[in-house]
Coordinates of N, CA and C in Angstrom, one line a residue:
X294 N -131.3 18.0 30.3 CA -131.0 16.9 29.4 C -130.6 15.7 30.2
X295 N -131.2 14.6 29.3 CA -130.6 13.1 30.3 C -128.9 12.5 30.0
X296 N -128.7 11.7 30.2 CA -127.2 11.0 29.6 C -127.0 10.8 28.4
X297 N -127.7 10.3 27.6 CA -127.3 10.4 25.8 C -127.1 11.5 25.5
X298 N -128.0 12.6 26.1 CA -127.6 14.2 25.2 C -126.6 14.2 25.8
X299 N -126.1 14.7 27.1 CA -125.0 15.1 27.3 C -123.8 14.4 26.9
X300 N -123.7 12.8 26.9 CA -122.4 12.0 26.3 C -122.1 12.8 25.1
X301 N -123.4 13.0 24.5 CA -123.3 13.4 22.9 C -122.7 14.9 22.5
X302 N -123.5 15.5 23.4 CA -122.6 16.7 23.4 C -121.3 17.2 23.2
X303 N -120.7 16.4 24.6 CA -119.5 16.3 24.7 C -118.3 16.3 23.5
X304 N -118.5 16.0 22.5 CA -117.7 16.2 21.6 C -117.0 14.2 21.5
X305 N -116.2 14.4 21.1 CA -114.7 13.0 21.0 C -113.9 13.1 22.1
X306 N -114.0 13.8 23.0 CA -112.8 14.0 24.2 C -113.6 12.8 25.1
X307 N -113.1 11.3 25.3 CA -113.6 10.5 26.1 C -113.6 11.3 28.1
X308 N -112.6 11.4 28.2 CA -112.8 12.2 29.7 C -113.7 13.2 29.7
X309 N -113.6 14.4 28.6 CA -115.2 15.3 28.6 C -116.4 14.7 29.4
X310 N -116.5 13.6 28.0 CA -117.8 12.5 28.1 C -118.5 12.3 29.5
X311 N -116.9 11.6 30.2 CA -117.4 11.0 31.4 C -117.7 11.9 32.1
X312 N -117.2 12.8 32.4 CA -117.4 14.4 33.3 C -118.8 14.7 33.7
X313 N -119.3 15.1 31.7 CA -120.1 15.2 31.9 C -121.6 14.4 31.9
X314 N -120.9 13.0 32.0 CA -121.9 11.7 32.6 C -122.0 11.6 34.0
X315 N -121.7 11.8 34.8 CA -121.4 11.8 36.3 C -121.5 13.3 37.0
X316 N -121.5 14.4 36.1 CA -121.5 15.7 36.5 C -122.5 15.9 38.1
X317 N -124.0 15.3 37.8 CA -124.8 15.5 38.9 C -124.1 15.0 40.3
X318 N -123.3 14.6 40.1 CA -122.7 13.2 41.7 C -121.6 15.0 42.0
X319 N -121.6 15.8 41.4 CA -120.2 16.7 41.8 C -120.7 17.4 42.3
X320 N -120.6 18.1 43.2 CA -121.4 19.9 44.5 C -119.9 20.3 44.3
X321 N -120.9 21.6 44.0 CA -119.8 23.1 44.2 C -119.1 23.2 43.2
X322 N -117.4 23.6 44.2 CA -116.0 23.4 43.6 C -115.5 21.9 43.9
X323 N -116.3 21.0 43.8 CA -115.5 19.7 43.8 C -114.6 19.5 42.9
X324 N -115.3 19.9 42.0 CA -115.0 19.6 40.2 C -113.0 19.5 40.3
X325 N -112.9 20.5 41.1 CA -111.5 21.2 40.9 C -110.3 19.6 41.2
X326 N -111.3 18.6 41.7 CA -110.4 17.6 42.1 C -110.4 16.4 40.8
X327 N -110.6 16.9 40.1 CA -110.7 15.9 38.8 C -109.3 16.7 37.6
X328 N -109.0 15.7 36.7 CA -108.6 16.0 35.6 C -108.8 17.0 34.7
X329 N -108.2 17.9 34.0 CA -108.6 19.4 33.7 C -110.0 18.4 32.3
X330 N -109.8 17.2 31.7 CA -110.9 17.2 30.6 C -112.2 16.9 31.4
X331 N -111.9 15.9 32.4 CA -113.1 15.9 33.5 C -114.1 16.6 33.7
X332 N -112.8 18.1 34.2 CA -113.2 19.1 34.2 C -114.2 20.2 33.8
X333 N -113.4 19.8 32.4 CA -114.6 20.3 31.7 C -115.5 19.7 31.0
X334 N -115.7 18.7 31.4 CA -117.0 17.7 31.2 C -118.2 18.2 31.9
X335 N -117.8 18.0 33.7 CA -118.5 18.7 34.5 C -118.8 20.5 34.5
X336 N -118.4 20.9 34.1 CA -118.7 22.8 33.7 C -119.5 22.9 32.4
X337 N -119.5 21.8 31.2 CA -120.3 21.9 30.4 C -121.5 21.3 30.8
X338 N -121.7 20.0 31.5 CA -122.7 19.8 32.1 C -123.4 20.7 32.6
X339 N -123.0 21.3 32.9 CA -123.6 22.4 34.0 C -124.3 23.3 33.1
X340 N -123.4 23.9 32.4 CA -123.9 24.9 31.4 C -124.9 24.3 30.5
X341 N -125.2 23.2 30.2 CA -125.9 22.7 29.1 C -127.5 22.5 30.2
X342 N -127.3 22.2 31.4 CA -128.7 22.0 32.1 C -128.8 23.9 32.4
X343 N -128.3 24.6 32.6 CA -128.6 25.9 32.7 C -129.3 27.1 31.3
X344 N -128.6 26.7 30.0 CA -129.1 26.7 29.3 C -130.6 26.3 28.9
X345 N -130.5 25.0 28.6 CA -132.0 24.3 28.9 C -132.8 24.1 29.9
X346 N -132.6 24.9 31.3 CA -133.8 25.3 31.9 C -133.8 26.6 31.6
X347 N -133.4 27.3 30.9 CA -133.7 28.8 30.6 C -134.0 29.3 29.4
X348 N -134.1 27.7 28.5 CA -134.7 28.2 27.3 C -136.6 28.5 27.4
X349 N -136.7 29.2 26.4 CA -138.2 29.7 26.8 C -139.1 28.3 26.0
X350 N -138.6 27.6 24.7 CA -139.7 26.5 24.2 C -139.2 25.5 25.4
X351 N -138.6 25.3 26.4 CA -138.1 24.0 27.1 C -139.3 24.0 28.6
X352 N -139.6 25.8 28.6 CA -140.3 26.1 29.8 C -141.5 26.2 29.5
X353 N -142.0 26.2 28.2 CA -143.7 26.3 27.9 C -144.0 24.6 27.7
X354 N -142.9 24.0 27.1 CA -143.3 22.4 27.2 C -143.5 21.9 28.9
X355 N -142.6 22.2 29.5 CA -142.4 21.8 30.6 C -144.2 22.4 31.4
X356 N -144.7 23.4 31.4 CA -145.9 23.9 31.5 C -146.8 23.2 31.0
X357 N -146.8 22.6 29.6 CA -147.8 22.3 29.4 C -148.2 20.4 29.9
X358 N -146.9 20.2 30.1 CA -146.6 19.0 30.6 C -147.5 18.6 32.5
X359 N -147.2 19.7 32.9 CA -147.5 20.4 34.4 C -148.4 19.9 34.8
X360 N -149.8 19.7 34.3 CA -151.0 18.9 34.6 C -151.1 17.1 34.4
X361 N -150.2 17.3 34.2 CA -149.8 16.0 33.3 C -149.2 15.3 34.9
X362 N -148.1 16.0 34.9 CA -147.1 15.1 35.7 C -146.6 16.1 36.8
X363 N -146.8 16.8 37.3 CA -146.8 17.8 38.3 C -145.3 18.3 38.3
X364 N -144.8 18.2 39.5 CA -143.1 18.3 39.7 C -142.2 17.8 39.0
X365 N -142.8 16.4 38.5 CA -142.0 15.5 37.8 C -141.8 15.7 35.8
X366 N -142.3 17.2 35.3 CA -142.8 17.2 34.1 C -141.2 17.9 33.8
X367 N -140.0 18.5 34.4 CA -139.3 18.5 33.8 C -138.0 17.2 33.6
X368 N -138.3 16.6 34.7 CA -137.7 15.2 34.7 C -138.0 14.0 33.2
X369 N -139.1 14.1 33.1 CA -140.0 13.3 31.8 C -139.7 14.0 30.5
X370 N -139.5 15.2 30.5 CA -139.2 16.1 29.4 C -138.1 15.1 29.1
X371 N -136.7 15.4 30.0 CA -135.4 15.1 30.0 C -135.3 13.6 29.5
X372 N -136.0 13.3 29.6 CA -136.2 11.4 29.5 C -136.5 11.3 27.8
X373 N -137.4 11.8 27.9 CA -138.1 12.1 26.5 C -137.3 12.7 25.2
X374 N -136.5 13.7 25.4 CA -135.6 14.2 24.8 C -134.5 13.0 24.2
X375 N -134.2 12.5 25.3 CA -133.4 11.4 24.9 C -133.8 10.4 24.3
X376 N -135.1 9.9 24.3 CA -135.1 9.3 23.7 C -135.6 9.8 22.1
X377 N -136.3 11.1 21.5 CA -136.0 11.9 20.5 C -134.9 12.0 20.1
X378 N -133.9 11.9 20.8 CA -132.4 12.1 20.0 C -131.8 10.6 19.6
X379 N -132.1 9.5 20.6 CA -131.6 8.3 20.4 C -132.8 7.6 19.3
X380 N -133.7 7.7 18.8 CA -134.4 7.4 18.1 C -134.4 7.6 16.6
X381 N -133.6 9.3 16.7 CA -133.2 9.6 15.6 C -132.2 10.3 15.3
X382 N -131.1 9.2 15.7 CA -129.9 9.4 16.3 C -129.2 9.6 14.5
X383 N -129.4 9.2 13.7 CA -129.0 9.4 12.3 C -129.0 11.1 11.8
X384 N -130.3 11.7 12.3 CA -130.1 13.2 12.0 C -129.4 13.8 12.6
X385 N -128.8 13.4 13.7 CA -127.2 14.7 14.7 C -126.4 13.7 14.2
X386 N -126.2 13.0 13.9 CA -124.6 12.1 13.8 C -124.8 10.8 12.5
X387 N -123.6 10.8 12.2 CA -122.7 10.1 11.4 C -122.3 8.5 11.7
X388 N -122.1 8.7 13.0 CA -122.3 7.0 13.8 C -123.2 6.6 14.4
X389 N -123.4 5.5 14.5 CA -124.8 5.0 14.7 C -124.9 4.7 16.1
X390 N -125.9 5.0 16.8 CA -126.2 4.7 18.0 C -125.5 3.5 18.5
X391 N -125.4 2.3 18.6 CA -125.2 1.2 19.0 C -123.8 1.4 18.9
X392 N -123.1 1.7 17.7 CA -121.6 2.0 18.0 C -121.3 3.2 18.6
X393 N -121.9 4.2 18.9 CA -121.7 5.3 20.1 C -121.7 4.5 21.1
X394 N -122.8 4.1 21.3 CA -123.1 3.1 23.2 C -121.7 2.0 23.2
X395 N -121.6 1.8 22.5 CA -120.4 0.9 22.8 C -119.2 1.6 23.2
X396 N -118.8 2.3 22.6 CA -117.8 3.3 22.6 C -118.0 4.1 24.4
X397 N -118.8 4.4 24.6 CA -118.7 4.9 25.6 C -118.9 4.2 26.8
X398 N -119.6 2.8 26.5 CA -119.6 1.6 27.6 C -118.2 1.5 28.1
X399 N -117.4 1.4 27.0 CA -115.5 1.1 27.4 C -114.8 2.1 27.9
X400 N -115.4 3.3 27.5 CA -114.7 4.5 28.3 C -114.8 4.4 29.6
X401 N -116.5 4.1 30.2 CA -116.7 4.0 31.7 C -116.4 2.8 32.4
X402 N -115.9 1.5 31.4 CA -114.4 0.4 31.9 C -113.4 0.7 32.7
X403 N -112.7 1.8 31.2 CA -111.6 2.2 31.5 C -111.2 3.3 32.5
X404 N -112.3 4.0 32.4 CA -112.0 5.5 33.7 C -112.8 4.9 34.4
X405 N -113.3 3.4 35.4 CA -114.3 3.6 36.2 C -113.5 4.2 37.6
X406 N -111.9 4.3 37.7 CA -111.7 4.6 39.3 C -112.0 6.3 39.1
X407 N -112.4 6.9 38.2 CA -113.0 8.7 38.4 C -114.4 8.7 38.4
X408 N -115.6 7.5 38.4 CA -116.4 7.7 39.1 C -116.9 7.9 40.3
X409 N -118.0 8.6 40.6 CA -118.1 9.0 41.9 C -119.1 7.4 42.5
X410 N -118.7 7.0 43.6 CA -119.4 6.0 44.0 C -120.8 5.3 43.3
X411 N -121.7 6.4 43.5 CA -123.1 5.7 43.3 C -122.7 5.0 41.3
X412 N -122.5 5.9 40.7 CA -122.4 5.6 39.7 C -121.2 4.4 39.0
X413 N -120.3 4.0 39.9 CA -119.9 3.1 40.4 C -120.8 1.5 40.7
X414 N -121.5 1.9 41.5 CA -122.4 0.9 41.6 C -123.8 0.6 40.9
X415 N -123.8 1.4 40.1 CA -124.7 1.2 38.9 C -124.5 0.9 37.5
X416 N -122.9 1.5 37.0 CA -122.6 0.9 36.1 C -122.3 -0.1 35.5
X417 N -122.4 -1.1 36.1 CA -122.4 -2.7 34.7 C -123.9 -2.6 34.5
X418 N -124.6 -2.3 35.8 CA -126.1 -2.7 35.1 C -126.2 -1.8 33.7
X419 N -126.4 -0.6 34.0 CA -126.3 0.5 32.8 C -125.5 0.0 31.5
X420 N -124.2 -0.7 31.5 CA -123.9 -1.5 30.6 C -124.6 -2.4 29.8
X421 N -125.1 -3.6 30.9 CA -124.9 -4.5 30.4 C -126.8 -4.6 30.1
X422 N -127.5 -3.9 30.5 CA -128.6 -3.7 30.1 C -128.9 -2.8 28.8
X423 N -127.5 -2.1 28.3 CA -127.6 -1.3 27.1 C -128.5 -0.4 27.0
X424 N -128.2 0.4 28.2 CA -129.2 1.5 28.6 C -129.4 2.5 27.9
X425 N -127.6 3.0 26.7 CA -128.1 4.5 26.1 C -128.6 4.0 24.9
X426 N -128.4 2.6 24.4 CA -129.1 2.6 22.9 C -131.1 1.9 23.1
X427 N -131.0 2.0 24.1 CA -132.4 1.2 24.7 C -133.4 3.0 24.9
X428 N -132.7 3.6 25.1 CA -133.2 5.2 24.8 C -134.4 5.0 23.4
X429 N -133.7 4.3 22.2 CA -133.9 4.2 20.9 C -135.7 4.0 20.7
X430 N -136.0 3.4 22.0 CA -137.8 2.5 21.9 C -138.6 3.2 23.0
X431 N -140.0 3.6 22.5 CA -140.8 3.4 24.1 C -140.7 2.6 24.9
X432 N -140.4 1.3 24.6 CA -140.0 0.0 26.1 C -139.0 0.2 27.0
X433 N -137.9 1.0 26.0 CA -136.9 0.9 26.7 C -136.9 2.0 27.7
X434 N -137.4 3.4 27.5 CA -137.6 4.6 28.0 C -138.4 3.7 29.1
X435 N -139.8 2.8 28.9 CA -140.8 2.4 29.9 C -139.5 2.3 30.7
X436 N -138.6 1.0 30.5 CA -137.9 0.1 31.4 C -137.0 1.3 32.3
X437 N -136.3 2.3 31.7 CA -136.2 3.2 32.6 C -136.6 3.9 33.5
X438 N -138.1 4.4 33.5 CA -138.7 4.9 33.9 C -139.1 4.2 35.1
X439 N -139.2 2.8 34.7 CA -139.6 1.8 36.0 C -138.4 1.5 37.0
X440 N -136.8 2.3 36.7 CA -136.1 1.6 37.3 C -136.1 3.2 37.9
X441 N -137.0 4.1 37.7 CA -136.4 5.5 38.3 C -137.2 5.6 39.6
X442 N -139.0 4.8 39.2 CA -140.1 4.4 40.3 C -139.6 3.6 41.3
X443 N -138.7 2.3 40.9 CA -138.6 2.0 42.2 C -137.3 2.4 42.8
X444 N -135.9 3.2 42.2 CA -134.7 3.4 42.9 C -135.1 4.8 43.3
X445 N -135.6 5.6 43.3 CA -135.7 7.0 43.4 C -137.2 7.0 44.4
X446 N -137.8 6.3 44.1 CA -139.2 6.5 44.5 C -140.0 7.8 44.0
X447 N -140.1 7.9 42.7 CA -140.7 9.2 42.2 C -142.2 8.6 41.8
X448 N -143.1 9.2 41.9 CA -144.9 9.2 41.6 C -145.0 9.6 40.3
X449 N -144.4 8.3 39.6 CA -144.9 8.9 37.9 C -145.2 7.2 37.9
X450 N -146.4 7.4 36.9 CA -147.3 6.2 36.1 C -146.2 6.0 35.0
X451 N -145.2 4.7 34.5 CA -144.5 5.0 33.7 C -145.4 4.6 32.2
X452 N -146.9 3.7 32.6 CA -147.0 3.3 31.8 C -148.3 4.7 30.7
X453 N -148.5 6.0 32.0 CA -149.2 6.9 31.5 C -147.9 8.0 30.7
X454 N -146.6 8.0 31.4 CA -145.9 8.7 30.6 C -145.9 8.2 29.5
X455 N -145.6 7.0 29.1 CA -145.5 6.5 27.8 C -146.5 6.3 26.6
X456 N -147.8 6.9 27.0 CA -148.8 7.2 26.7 C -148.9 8.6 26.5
X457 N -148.5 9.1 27.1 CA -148.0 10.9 27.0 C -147.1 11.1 25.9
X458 N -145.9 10.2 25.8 CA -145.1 10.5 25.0 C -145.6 9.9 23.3
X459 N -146.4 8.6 23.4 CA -146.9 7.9 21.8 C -148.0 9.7 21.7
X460 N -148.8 9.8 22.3 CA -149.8 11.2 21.9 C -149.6 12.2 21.1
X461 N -148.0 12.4 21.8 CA -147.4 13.9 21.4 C -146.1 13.9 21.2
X462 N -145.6 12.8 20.8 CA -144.4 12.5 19.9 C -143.9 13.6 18.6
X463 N -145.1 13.7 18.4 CA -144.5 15.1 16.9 C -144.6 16.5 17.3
X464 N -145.3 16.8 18.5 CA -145.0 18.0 19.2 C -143.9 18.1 20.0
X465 N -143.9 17.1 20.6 CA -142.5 16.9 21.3 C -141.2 17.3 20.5
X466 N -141.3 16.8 19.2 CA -140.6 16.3 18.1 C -140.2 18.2 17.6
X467 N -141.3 18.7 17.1 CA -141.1 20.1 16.7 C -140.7 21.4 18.0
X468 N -140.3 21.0 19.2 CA -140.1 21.7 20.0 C -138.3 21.2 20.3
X469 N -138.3 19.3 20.2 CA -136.8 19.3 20.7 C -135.2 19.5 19.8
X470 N -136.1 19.4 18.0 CA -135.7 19.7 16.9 C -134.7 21.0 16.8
X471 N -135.4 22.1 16.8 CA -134.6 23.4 16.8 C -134.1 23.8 18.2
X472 N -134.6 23.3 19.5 CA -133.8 23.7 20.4 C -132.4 22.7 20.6
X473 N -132.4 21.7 20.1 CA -131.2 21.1 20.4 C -130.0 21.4 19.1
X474 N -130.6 22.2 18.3 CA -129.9 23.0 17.2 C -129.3 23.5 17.7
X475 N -129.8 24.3 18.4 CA -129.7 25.8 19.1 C -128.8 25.5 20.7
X476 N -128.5 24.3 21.1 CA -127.4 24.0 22.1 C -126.6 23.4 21.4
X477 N -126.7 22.3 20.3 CA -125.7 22.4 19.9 C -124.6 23.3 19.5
X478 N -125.5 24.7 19.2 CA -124.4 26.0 18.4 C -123.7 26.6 20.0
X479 N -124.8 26.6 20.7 CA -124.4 27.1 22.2 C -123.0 26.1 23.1
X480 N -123.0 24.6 23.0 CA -122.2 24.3 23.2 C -120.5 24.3 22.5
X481 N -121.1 24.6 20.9 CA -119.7 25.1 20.3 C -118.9 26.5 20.8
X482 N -119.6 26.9 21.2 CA -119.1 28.1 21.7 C -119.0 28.2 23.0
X483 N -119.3 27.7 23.8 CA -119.0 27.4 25.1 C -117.3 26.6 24.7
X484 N -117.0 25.9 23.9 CA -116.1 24.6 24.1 C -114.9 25.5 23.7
X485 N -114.9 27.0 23.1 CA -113.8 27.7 23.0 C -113.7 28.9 23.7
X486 N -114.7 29.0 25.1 CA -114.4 30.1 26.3 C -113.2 29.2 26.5
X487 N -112.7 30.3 27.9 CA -111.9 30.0 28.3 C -112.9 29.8 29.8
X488 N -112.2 28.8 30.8 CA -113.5 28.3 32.3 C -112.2 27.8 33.3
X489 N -111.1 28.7 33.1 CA -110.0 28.6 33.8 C -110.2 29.3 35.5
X490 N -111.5 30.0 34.8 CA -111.7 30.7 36.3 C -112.9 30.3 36.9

């Protein structure tokens, strides 16, 4: 999953949120040096990308994607999702996209000294370019995608993914539907383990 699912996941706990916005910047037992909601921001993170690479419809899309976009077809999935969920952000939630994104722009104001560097140095752009409600459009997904080609240097045509995704938007659509049901119920029950250990 990309950063809008996970923010969203997260529940209302703003520290969760960030945790698990930043989770990838944490190795190992780092985690242990953060705030216990941090905390578990970063361990659901975790559990939520472990889940969804072990779901079986996440691994037949990701296959069929495979000729498509080689190595990069679970990355594009992840991208894509998000923007399925920010697009039709009205069917999981009650608040509207643009007042989510805002809400969590001030969270990463307010906690920016618990980010890890890089993400540090990326967030006003991510701000102030309105990157999670920009999820909402194919442009905006493009504009992403173009900022992933040249900061990452990954070999994806952003203008053929987005041609990939207008094609098979409703298959996309009947595959990310019931599986994000199905994490949603998985992260409810994750959120009353106990991950003390």
């Amino acid at each position: 999953m990309n950063y809008l699912a996970h923010i969203f996941l997260s529940g209302a706990d703003k520290k969760v949120q960030l945790g698990n916005f930043f989770a990838d910047a944490v190795k190992g037992s780092s985690y242990k040096n953060y705030p216990p909601a941090i905390t578990n921001g970063i361990l659901l993170h975790r559990a939520i990308d472990d889940f969804t690479d072990n779901h079986p419809a996440v691994k037949a899309m990701i296959q069929q994607m495979r000729p498509h976009f080689g190595r990069y077809s679970a990355v594009l999935l992840d991208i894509y999702f998000d923007y399925l969920l920010a697009s039709r952000f009205d069917t999981f939630s009650d608040i509207p996209l643009k007042r989510f994104a805002r809400s969590f722009y001030f969270t990463l104001i307010r906690h920016r000294r618990w980010l890890p560097d890089r993400f540090k140095r990326f967030m006003w752009h991510f701000i102030l370019t309105n990157r999670l409600y920009k999820y909402a459009s194919r442009e905006g997904i493009k504009e992403a995608l173009e900022i992933m080609v040249r900061v990452h240097r990954i070999t994806v045509s952003p203008s053929e993914a987005i041609e990939y995704l207008q094609e098979h938007e409703m298959e996309l659509w009947d595959v990310f539907h019931p599986f994000f049901t199905e994490l949603q119920e998985f992260v409810s029950r994750f959120a009353t383990t106990d991950k003390s250990n």
